[in-house]
CSV table of C-alpha atoms in Angstrom, one decimal:
chain,number,residue,atom,x,y,z
A,1,MET,CA,97.2,-13.9,-10.7
A,2,GLY,CA,98.6,-13.5,-14.2
A,3,LYS,CA,96.7,-16.4,-15.8
A,4,GLU,CA,94.5,-15.5,-18.7
A,5,ARG,CA,91.5,-17.2,-17.3
A,6,TYR,CA,90.8,-18.3,-13.8
A,7,LEU,CA,88.1,-18.8,-11.3
A,8,PHE,CA,88.0,-17.0,-7.9
A,9,THR,CA,85.5,-17.7,-5.1
A,10,SER,CA,84.4,-15.7,-2.0
A,11,GLU,CA,81.8,-16.4,0.7
A,12,SER,CA,79.8,-14.5,3.2
A,13,VAL,CA,77.4,-15.4,6.1
A,14,THR,CA,74.3,-13.7,7.6
A,15,GLU,CA,74.1,-12.0,10.8
A,16,GLY,CA,72.5,-15.0,12.4
A,17,HIS,CA,75.5,-17.2,11.8
A,18,PRO,CA,77.0,-18.3,15.1
A,19,ASP,CA,80.4,-16.6,14.4
A,20,LYS,CA,78.7,-13.5,13.4
A,21,ILE,CA,76.5,-13.4,16.5
A,22,ALA,CA,79.7,-13.5,18.6
A,23,ASP,CA,81.3,-10.6,16.5
A,24,GLN,CA,78.2,-8.5,16.9
A,25,ILE,CA,78.0,-9.0,20.6
A,26,SER,CA,81.7,-8.2,20.9
A,27,ASP,CA,81.3,-5.0,18.9
A,28,ALA,CA,78.1,-4.1,20.8
A,29,VAL,CA,80.0,-4.2,24.0
A,30,LEU,CA,82.7,-2.1,22.5
A,31,ASP,CA,80.2,0.5,21.3
A,32,ALA,CA,78.5,0.7,24.7
A,33,VAL,CA,81.9,1.5,26.3
A,34,LEU,CA,82.9,4.1,23.8
A,35,GLU,CA,79.5,5.7,23.9
A,36,LYS,CA,80.1,6.6,27.6
A,37,ASP,CA,83.9,6.5,27.7
A,38,PRO,CA,85.8,7.3,24.3
A,39,ARG,CA,89.0,6.4,25.9
A,40,GLY,CA,87.9,3.0,27.3
A,41,ARG,CA,90.1,0.0,26.4
A,42,VAL,CA,88.3,-3.0,25.1
A,43,ALA,CA,89.3,-6.5,24.1
A,44,CYS,CA,86.1,-8.4,24.2
A,45,GLU,CA,85.5,-12.0,23.1
A,46,THR,CA,82.3,-14.0,22.8
A,47,LEU,CA,81.4,-17.6,22.6
A,48,VAL,CA,77.8,-18.7,21.7
A,49,THR,CA,76.5,-22.1,21.8
A,50,THR,CA,73.0,-23.7,22.5
A,51,GLY,CA,71.2,-21.6,25.0
A,52,LEU,CA,74.4,-19.9,26.2
A,53,VAL,CA,76.5,-16.7,25.7
A,54,PHE,CA,79.9,-16.4,27.3
A,55,VAL,CA,81.6,-13.0,27.1
A,56,ALA,CA,85.2,-12.7,28.2
A,57,GLY,CA,88.0,-10.3,27.9
A,58,GLU,CA,90.0,-7.2,29.1
A,59,ILE,CA,88.1,-4.0,29.6
A,60,THR,CA,89.4,-0.9,31.3
A,61,THR,CA,86.8,2.0,31.6
A,62,THR,CA,85.3,4.6,33.9
A,63,CYS,CA,81.8,3.5,33.0
A,64,TYR,CA,79.5,0.6,33.6
A,65,VAL,CA,77.9,-1.4,30.8
A,66,ASP,CA,75.4,-4.1,31.2
A,67,ILE,CA,76.9,-6.9,29.2
A,68,PRO,CA,74.1,-9.5,29.6
A,69,ASN,CA,71.5,-6.9,28.5
A,70,ILE,CA,73.7,-6.0,25.5
A,71,ALA,CA,74.0,-9.7,24.5
A,72,ARG,CA,70.3,-10.3,24.8
A,73,GLN,CA,69.5,-7.2,22.7
A,74,THR,CA,71.8,-8.3,20.0
A,75,LEU,CA,70.2,-11.7,19.9
A,76,LYS,CA,66.7,-10.0,19.6
A,77,GLU,CA,67.7,-7.7,16.8
A,78,ILE,CA,69.2,-10.7,14.8
A,79,GLY,CA,66.0,-12.7,15.2
A,80,TYR,CA,66.7,-15.3,17.9
A,81,THR,CA,63.4,-14.8,19.6
A,82,HIS,CA,62.4,-18.5,20.1
A,83,ALA,CA,63.9,-21.3,22.0
A,84,GLY,CA,63.3,-23.5,18.9
A,85,PHE,CA,65.9,-21.5,16.9
A,86,GLY,CA,68.7,-22.9,19.3
A,87,ILE,CA,69.0,-19.7,21.5
A,88,ASP,CA,66.5,-17.3,22.7
A,89,TYR,CA,67.4,-13.8,23.8
A,90,LYS,CA,64.8,-14.0,26.7
A,91,SER,CA,65.9,-17.4,28.2
A,92,CYS,CA,69.6,-18.0,27.3
A,93,ALA,CA,72.3,-17.8,30.0
A,94,VAL,CA,74.8,-15.0,29.7
A,95,VAL,CA,78.1,-15.6,31.5
A,96,THR,CA,80.8,-12.9,31.8
A,97,SER,CA,84.5,-12.9,32.7
A,98,ILE,CA,86.0,-9.5,32.5
A,99,ASN,CA,89.4,-8.3,33.7
A,100,GLU,CA,91.3,-5.0,33.2
A,101,GLN,CA,93.8,-4.5,30.5
A,102,SER,CA,97.3,-5.6,31.3
A,103,PRO,CA,99.4,-2.8,32.6
A,104,ASP,CA,102.2,-4.2,30.4
A,105,ILE,CA,100.0,-3.3,27.3
A,106,ALA,CA,98.5,-0.1,28.8
A,107,VAL,CA,101.9,1.5,29.3
A,108,GLY,CA,102.6,1.3,25.6
A,109,VAL,CA,99.2,2.6,24.5
A,110,ASP,CA,99.2,5.4,27.1
A,111,ARG,CA,102.2,6.9,25.3
A,112,ASP,CA,100.4,6.7,22.0
A,113,GLY,CA,102.1,3.6,20.8
A,114,ALA,CA,100.6,0.6,19.1
A,115,GLY,CA,98.6,-1.8,21.4
A,116,ASP,CA,100.3,-4.8,20.0
A,117,GLN,CA,102.7,-6.1,17.3
A,118,GLY,CA,101.5,-7.2,13.9
A,119,MET,CA,101.1,-6.6,10.3
A,120,MET,CA,97.9,-5.3,8.6
A,121,PHE,CA,96.8,-5.2,4.9
A,122,GLY,CA,94.5,-3.0,3.0
A,123,TYR,CA,93.4,-3.6,-0.6
A,124,ALA,CA,91.6,-1.9,-3.4
A,125,THR,CA,90.8,-2.5,-7.1
A,126,THR,CA,88.9,-0.9,-9.9
A,127,GLU,CA,86.8,-4.0,-10.7
A,128,THR,CA,83.7,-2.7,-8.8
A,129,PRO,CA,82.4,0.8,-8.0
A,130,GLN,CA,83.2,0.0,-4.4
A,131,LEU,CA,86.8,-0.6,-5.4
A,132,MET,CA,86.4,-4.0,-3.9
A,133,PRO,CA,86.8,-7.5,-5.5
A,134,LEU,CA,83.6,-8.6,-7.2
A,135,PRO,CA,83.2,-12.1,-5.5
A,136,ILE,CA,83.1,-10.7,-2.0
A,137,VAL,CA,80.8,-7.8,-3.1
A,138,LEU,CA,78.3,-10.3,-4.5
A,139,ALA,CA,78.6,-12.7,-1.6
A,140,HIS,CA,77.8,-10.0,0.9
A,141,ARG,CA,74.9,-8.8,-1.2
A,142,LEU,CA,73.4,-12.3,-1.2
A,143,THR,CA,73.6,-12.7,2.7
A,144,ARG,CA,72.2,-9.2,3.3
A,145,ARG,CA,69.3,-10.1,0.9
A,146,LEU,CA,68.7,-13.3,2.8
A,147,ALA,CA,68.4,-11.4,6.0
A,148,ALA,CA,66.2,-8.7,4.5
A,149,VAL,CA,63.6,-11.1,3.0
A,150,ARG,CA,63.5,-13.0,6.2
A,151,LYS,CA,62.9,-9.9,8.4
A,152,LYS,CA,60.4,-8.4,5.9
A,153,LYS,CA,58.6,-11.8,5.8
A,154,VAL,CA,58.9,-11.9,2.1
A,155,LEU,CA,60.1,-15.5,2.7
A,156,PRO,CA,58.6,-16.1,6.3
A,157,TYR,CA,60.0,-19.7,6.6
A,158,LEU,CA,63.7,-18.5,6.7
A,159,ARG,CA,65.5,-18.6,10.0
A,160,PRO,CA,68.5,-16.3,11.0
A,161,ASP,CA,71.4,-18.6,9.9
A,162,GLY,CA,72.7,-18.6,6.4
A,163,LYS,CA,75.6,-18.5,4.0
A,164,SER,CA,76.4,-17.6,0.4
A,165,GLN,CA,79.4,-18.3,-1.9
A,166,VAL,CA,80.1,-16.9,-5.4
A,167,THR,CA,82.5,-18.0,-7.9
A,168,VAL,CA,83.5,-15.6,-10.7
A,169,GLU,CA,85.4,-16.3,-13.8
A,170,TYR,CA,88.0,-13.7,-14.8
A,171,ILE,CA,89.6,-13.2,-18.2
A,172,ASN,CA,92.9,-11.1,-18.2
A,173,GLY,CA,92.2,-10.1,-14.7
A,174,ILE,CA,88.7,-8.6,-15.4
A,175,PRO,CA,85.5,-10.2,-14.1
A,176,HIS,CA,83.7,-11.9,-17.0
A,177,LYS,CA,80.8,-13.9,-15.6
A,178,VAL,CA,79.5,-15.7,-12.4
A,179,LYS,CA,80.0,-19.4,-12.7
A,180,ALA,CA,78.4,-20.6,-9.5
A,181,VAL,CA,76.2,-19.3,-6.6
A,182,VAL,CA,75.8,-21.1,-3.4
A,183,ILE,CA,73.0,-20.4,-0.9
A,184,SER,CA,72.6,-22.2,2.3
A,185,ALA,CA,69.5,-20.8,4.1
A,186,GLN,CA,68.2,-22.1,7.4
A,187,HIS,CA,64.5,-22.7,7.3
A,188,SER,CA,61.5,-23.8,9.4
A,189,PRO,CA,60.8,-27.6,9.9
A,190,GLU,CA,57.5,-27.1,8.0
A,191,VAL,CA,59.2,-26.7,4.6
A,192,GLU,CA,61.5,-28.8,2.5
A,193,VAL,CA,64.3,-27.6,0.3
A,194,GLU,CA,62.6,-28.5,-2.9
A,195,ASP,CA,59.7,-26.2,-2.0
A,196,ILE,CA,61.9,-23.3,-1.5
A,197,GLU,CA,64.6,-23.4,-4.2
A,198,ASP,CA,62.7,-21.5,-6.8
A,199,GLU,CA,61.8,-18.7,-4.4
A,200,LEU,CA,65.4,-18.4,-3.3
A,201,VAL,CA,66.4,-18.0,-6.9
A,202,GLU,CA,63.7,-15.5,-7.7
A,203,LYS,CA,63.7,-13.5,-4.4
A,204,VAL,CA,67.4,-13.7,-3.4
A,205,ILE,CA,69.8,-14.6,-6.1
A,206,ASN,CA,68.4,-12.9,-9.2
A,207,PRO,CA,68.1,-9.5,-7.5
A,208,CYS,CA,71.7,-9.7,-6.3
A,209,ILE,CA,73.5,-10.9,-9.4
A,210,PRO,CA,73.9,-8.0,-12.1
A,211,GLU,CA,72.6,-8.9,-15.5
A,212,GLU,CA,76.0,-8.4,-17.1
A,213,TYR,CA,77.4,-11.4,-15.1
A,214,ARG,CA,74.6,-13.8,-15.4
A,215,ASN,CA,74.7,-16.6,-18.1
A,216,GLU,CA,73.0,-19.8,-19.0
A,217,GLU,CA,75.8,-21.9,-17.5
A,218,MET,CA,75.6,-20.3,-14.0
A,219,ALA,CA,75.2,-23.1,-11.6
A,220,TYR,CA,73.0,-22.8,-8.5
A,221,TYR,CA,73.6,-24.8,-5.4
A,222,ILE,CA,70.9,-24.4,-2.7
A,223,ASN,CA,71.0,-26.3,0.6
A,224,GLN,CA,73.0,-29.1,-0.8
A,225,THR,CA,72.6,-31.5,2.1
A,226,GLY,CA,68.8,-31.4,1.3
A,227,SER,CA,67.8,-29.7,4.6
A,228,PHE,CA,68.9,-26.8,6.8
A,229,LYS,CA,66.4,-27.0,9.7
A,230,ILE,CA,68.9,-26.8,12.6
A,231,GLY,CA,71.2,-23.8,12.5
A,232,GLY,CA,72.7,-21.0,14.6
A,233,PRO,CA,74.3,-21.8,18.0
A,234,GLN,CA,72.4,-25.0,18.2
A,235,ALA,CA,74.3,-26.4,15.1
A,236,ASP,CA,77.7,-24.7,15.6
A,237,THR,CA,79.6,-23.0,18.4
A,238,GLY,CA,80.2,-19.4,17.4
A,239,LEU,CA,83.5,-17.4,18.3
A,240,THR,CA,84.5,-13.8,17.8
A,241,GLY,CA,87.1,-13.4,15.0
A,242,ARG,CA,86.6,-16.6,12.9
A,243,LYS,CA,85.4,-14.9,9.8
A,244,ILE,CA,88.3,-12.6,9.0
A,245,ILE,CA,88.5,-13.3,5.2
A,246,MET,CA,84.9,-12.4,4.6
A,247,ASP,CA,85.4,-9.4,7.0
A,248,THR,CA,88.1,-8.1,4.5
A,249,TYR,CA,88.4,-8.9,0.8
A,250,GLY,CA,87.1,-12.4,0.4
A,251,GLY,CA,90.4,-14.1,0.1
A,252,VAL,CA,91.9,-11.5,-2.4
A,253,GLY,CA,95.2,-10.1,-1.4
A,254,SER,CA,97.0,-11.0,1.9
A,255,HIS,CA,95.7,-10.9,5.6
A,256,GLY,CA,97.8,-10.3,8.6
A,257,GLY,CA,95.7,-12.7,10.7
A,258,GLY,CA,94.2,-10.4,13.4
A,259,CYS,CA,90.5,-10.0,13.6
A,260,PHE,CA,88.7,-6.7,14.2
A,261,SER,CA,85.6,-7.2,16.3
A,262,GLY,CA,85.6,-6.5,19.9
A,263,LYS,CA,88.9,-4.5,19.7
A,264,ASP,CA,89.0,-0.8,20.4
A,265,PRO,CA,91.0,1.2,17.9
A,266,THR,CA,94.3,1.4,19.9
A,267,LYS,CA,94.5,-2.2,18.7
A,268,VAL,CA,96.3,-1.8,15.3
A,269,ASP,CA,94.8,-5.0,14.1
A,270,ARG,CA,91.7,-2.9,13.6
A,271,SER,CA,92.9,0.7,13.2
A,272,GLY,CA,95.9,-0.3,11.0
A,273,SER,CA,93.7,-2.4,8.7
A,274,TYR,CA,91.3,0.4,8.4
A,275,MET,CA,94.1,3.0,7.5
A,276,ALA,CA,95.7,0.5,5.0
A,277,ARG,CA,92.3,0.2,3.2
A,278,TYR,CA,92.0,4.0,3.3
A,279,ILE,CA,95.4,4.4,1.7
A,280,ALA,CA,94.9,1.7,-0.9
A,281,LYS,CA,91.5,3.1,-1.9
A,282,ASN,CA,92.7,6.7,-2.3
A,283,LEU,CA,95.6,5.5,-4.4
A,284,VAL,CA,93.3,3.5,-6.7
A,285,ALA,CA,90.6,6.2,-6.8
A,286,SER,CA,93.2,8.8,-7.8
A,287,GLY,CA,94.3,6.8,-10.8
A,288,ILE,CA,97.7,6.1,-9.5
A,289,ALA,CA,97.1,2.3,-9.8
A,290,GLU,CA,94.2,-0.1,-10.8
A,291,LYS,CA,95.0,-2.6,-8.1
A,292,CYS,CA,96.8,-1.8,-4.8
A,293,GLU,CA,97.8,-3.6,-1.6
A,294,VAL,CA,99.2,-1.7,1.3
A,295,GLN,CA,101.0,-3.5,4.3
A,296,LEU,CA,101.7,-1.7,7.6
A,297,ALA,CA,103.6,-3.4,10.5
A,298,TYR,CA,103.9,-2.2,14.1
A,299,VAL,CA,105.5,-3.2,17.4
A,300,ILE,CA,103.8,-2.8,20.7
A,301,GLY,CA,104.6,0.7,22.4
A,302,ARG,CA,106.0,2.2,19.4
A,303,SER,CA,104.0,4.9,17.5
A,304,GLU,CA,105.6,4.8,14.0
A,305,PRO,CA,105.1,1.6,11.9
A,306,VAL,CA,108.3,-0.4,11.4
A,307,SER,CA,107.4,-1.0,7.8
A,308,LEU,CA,105.3,0.2,4.9
A,309,MET,CA,104.8,-1.7,1.6
A,310,VAL,CA,102.8,-0.8,-1.5
A,311,ASN,CA,102.2,-3.4,-4.2
A,312,THR,CA,100.3,-2.3,-7.3
A,313,PHE,CA,100.6,-5.6,-9.1
A,314,GLY,CA,102.2,-4.0,-12.2
A,315,THR,CA,99.2,-1.6,-12.7
A,316,GLU,CA,101.0,1.5,-11.4
A,317,ARG,CA,101.3,4.7,-13.4
A,318,ILE,CA,104.3,6.1,-11.4
A,319,PRO,CA,107.0,3.9,-9.7
A,320,GLU,CA,106.1,2.0,-6.6
A,321,LEU,CA,109.0,3.6,-4.7
A,322,LYS,CA,107.5,7.1,-5.5
A,323,ILE,CA,104.0,5.8,-4.4
A,324,GLU,CA,105.5,4.8,-0.9
A,325,LYS,CA,107.1,8.3,-0.6
A,326,LEU,CA,103.7,9.8,-1.3
A,327,VAL,CA,102.0,7.7,1.4
A,328,GLU,CA,104.8,8.5,3.9
A,329,LYS,CA,104.4,12.3,3.2
A,330,ASN,CA,100.6,12.5,3.2
A,331,PHE,CA,99.4,9.9,5.7
A,332,ASP,CA,100.3,10.1,9.3
A,333,LEU,CA,100.6,6.3,10.3
A,334,THR,CA,100.8,6.7,14.1
A,335,PRO,CA,98.0,5.0,16.1
A,336,ARG,CA,96.9,8.3,17.5
A,337,ALA,CA,96.8,10.1,14.2
A,338,ILE,CA,94.8,7.1,12.5
A,339,ILE,CA,92.2,7.3,15.3
A,340,GLU,CA,91.9,11.0,14.8
A,341,LYS,CA,91.8,11.0,11.1
A,342,LEU,CA,89.3,8.2,10.9
A,343,GLN,CA,87.2,9.3,13.9
A,344,LEU,CA,87.5,5.9,15.5
A,345,LEU,CA,86.7,6.8,19.0
A,346,ARG,CA,82.9,6.5,18.4
A,347,PRO,CA,80.3,3.8,18.9
A,348,ILE,CA,80.3,2.8,15.2
A,349,TYR,CA,81.5,-0.9,15.4
A,350,LYS,CA,78.4,-3.1,15.8
A,351,LYS,CA,77.5,-2.2,12.1
A,352,THR,CA,80.9,-3.4,10.9
A,353,ALA,CA,80.5,-6.8,12.4
A,354,CYS,CA,78.4,-8.2,9.6
A,355,TYR,CA,78.6,-8.0,5.7
A,356,GLY,CA,82.2,-6.7,5.6
A,357,HIS,CA,84.2,-3.9,7.0
A,358,PHE,CA,85.1,-2.5,3.6
A,359,GLY,CA,83.3,-1.4,0.4
A,360,ARG,CA,80.4,0.3,2.2
A,361,ASP,CA,79.1,3.8,1.9
A,362,GLU,CA,77.5,4.3,5.3
A,363,LYS,CA,78.5,7.4,7.2
A,364,GLU,CA,80.4,5.5,10.0
A,365,PHE,CA,82.8,3.9,7.5
A,366,THR,CA,85.3,6.9,7.3
A,367,TRP,CA,88.0,4.7,6.0
A,368,GLU,CA,86.0,4.4,2.8
A,369,HIS,CA,86.3,8.1,2.1
A,370,THR,CA,88.3,9.2,-0.9
A,371,ASP,CA,89.2,12.7,0.4
A,372,MET,CA,92.9,12.3,-0.5
A,373,VAL,CA,92.5,11.9,-4.2
A,374,ASP,CA,93.1,15.5,-5.3
A,375,ILE,CA,96.2,15.7,-3.1
A,376,LEU,CA,97.6,12.4,-4.5
A,377,LYS,CA,96.7,13.3,-8.2
A,378,LYS,CA,98.5,16.6,-7.8
A,379,GLU,CA,101.7,15.2,-6.2
A,380,ALA,CA,101.8,12.3,-8.6
A,381,ASP,CA,101.5,14.8,-11.5
A,382,LEU,CA,98.6,12.9,-13.0
């Protein structure tokens, strides 16, 4: 993106979006297993539709977890407490189909190898304090706000489903202003969109868009079809792993294609992506580069990655080859070491399933720590 002026857009969805319901249930099952059996193996997929939750996958564990109860509790916490919302935690059907992990996969993981082949990316940039791209930071901020004003009954007519989209204008690679904000908010049948537009601007959009990025030309698009009364699983089937771009960097940089939710950390789709972000963030936080993308690639059963790539988009202060050598020296990239370093055998994952896996400062998000900065600065001679 070397253009002098360009627009970039990212989107987010609320926790009541069907795909995010599925992600949360999958990660809640994972958390329940890890809480009792930290060495359990989980690959959990969820489908939600009107009145039905279907949970399937491969789980190998020494403990028992009550999957139907986990699914119902997750729906309750989100706010699906009435059949009129399309799914009700009390009355919905929950179907399960669970098998053990394939022994062909298990043998590779048992010797501390990667649980699958694949490539993973991590990214960081100085354009926000979170070292994340601005469009996805703002998009997540909007959907979190939508959920908050619903749950606190500031806007009591809101329902759990919702989306946001933010378009940012960049000049010479630096965010200049927000050009457009899109909000799609599910609401009760008793109100019409024209009755709630002003309140959504006042109570949701304005608190989320920083003053320095607002401008008179900023466009608002609120419930553009004119009505959003039917939402959630009644309107769309939800599946685990269908929101991988908003889970990461909002479309900035590259993506390896694998989702995170429902996968224990022996699956490098998850742990490798977390480590790639950890590396990229520490490189940027140390001042070695203003932007950084890290790619890791693994093969099933092998502990060392088959490749490492660092791309600093011309913003590096030392040669990229030297940066890669720093990474190889200071970061153990074997799955076992990643799990230990980032403390991934803990029930921390349900929280990650909404509003992004990166750019958050909650204690569970160990891959957001910048504890390698001093070491990297010293070795880079900065």
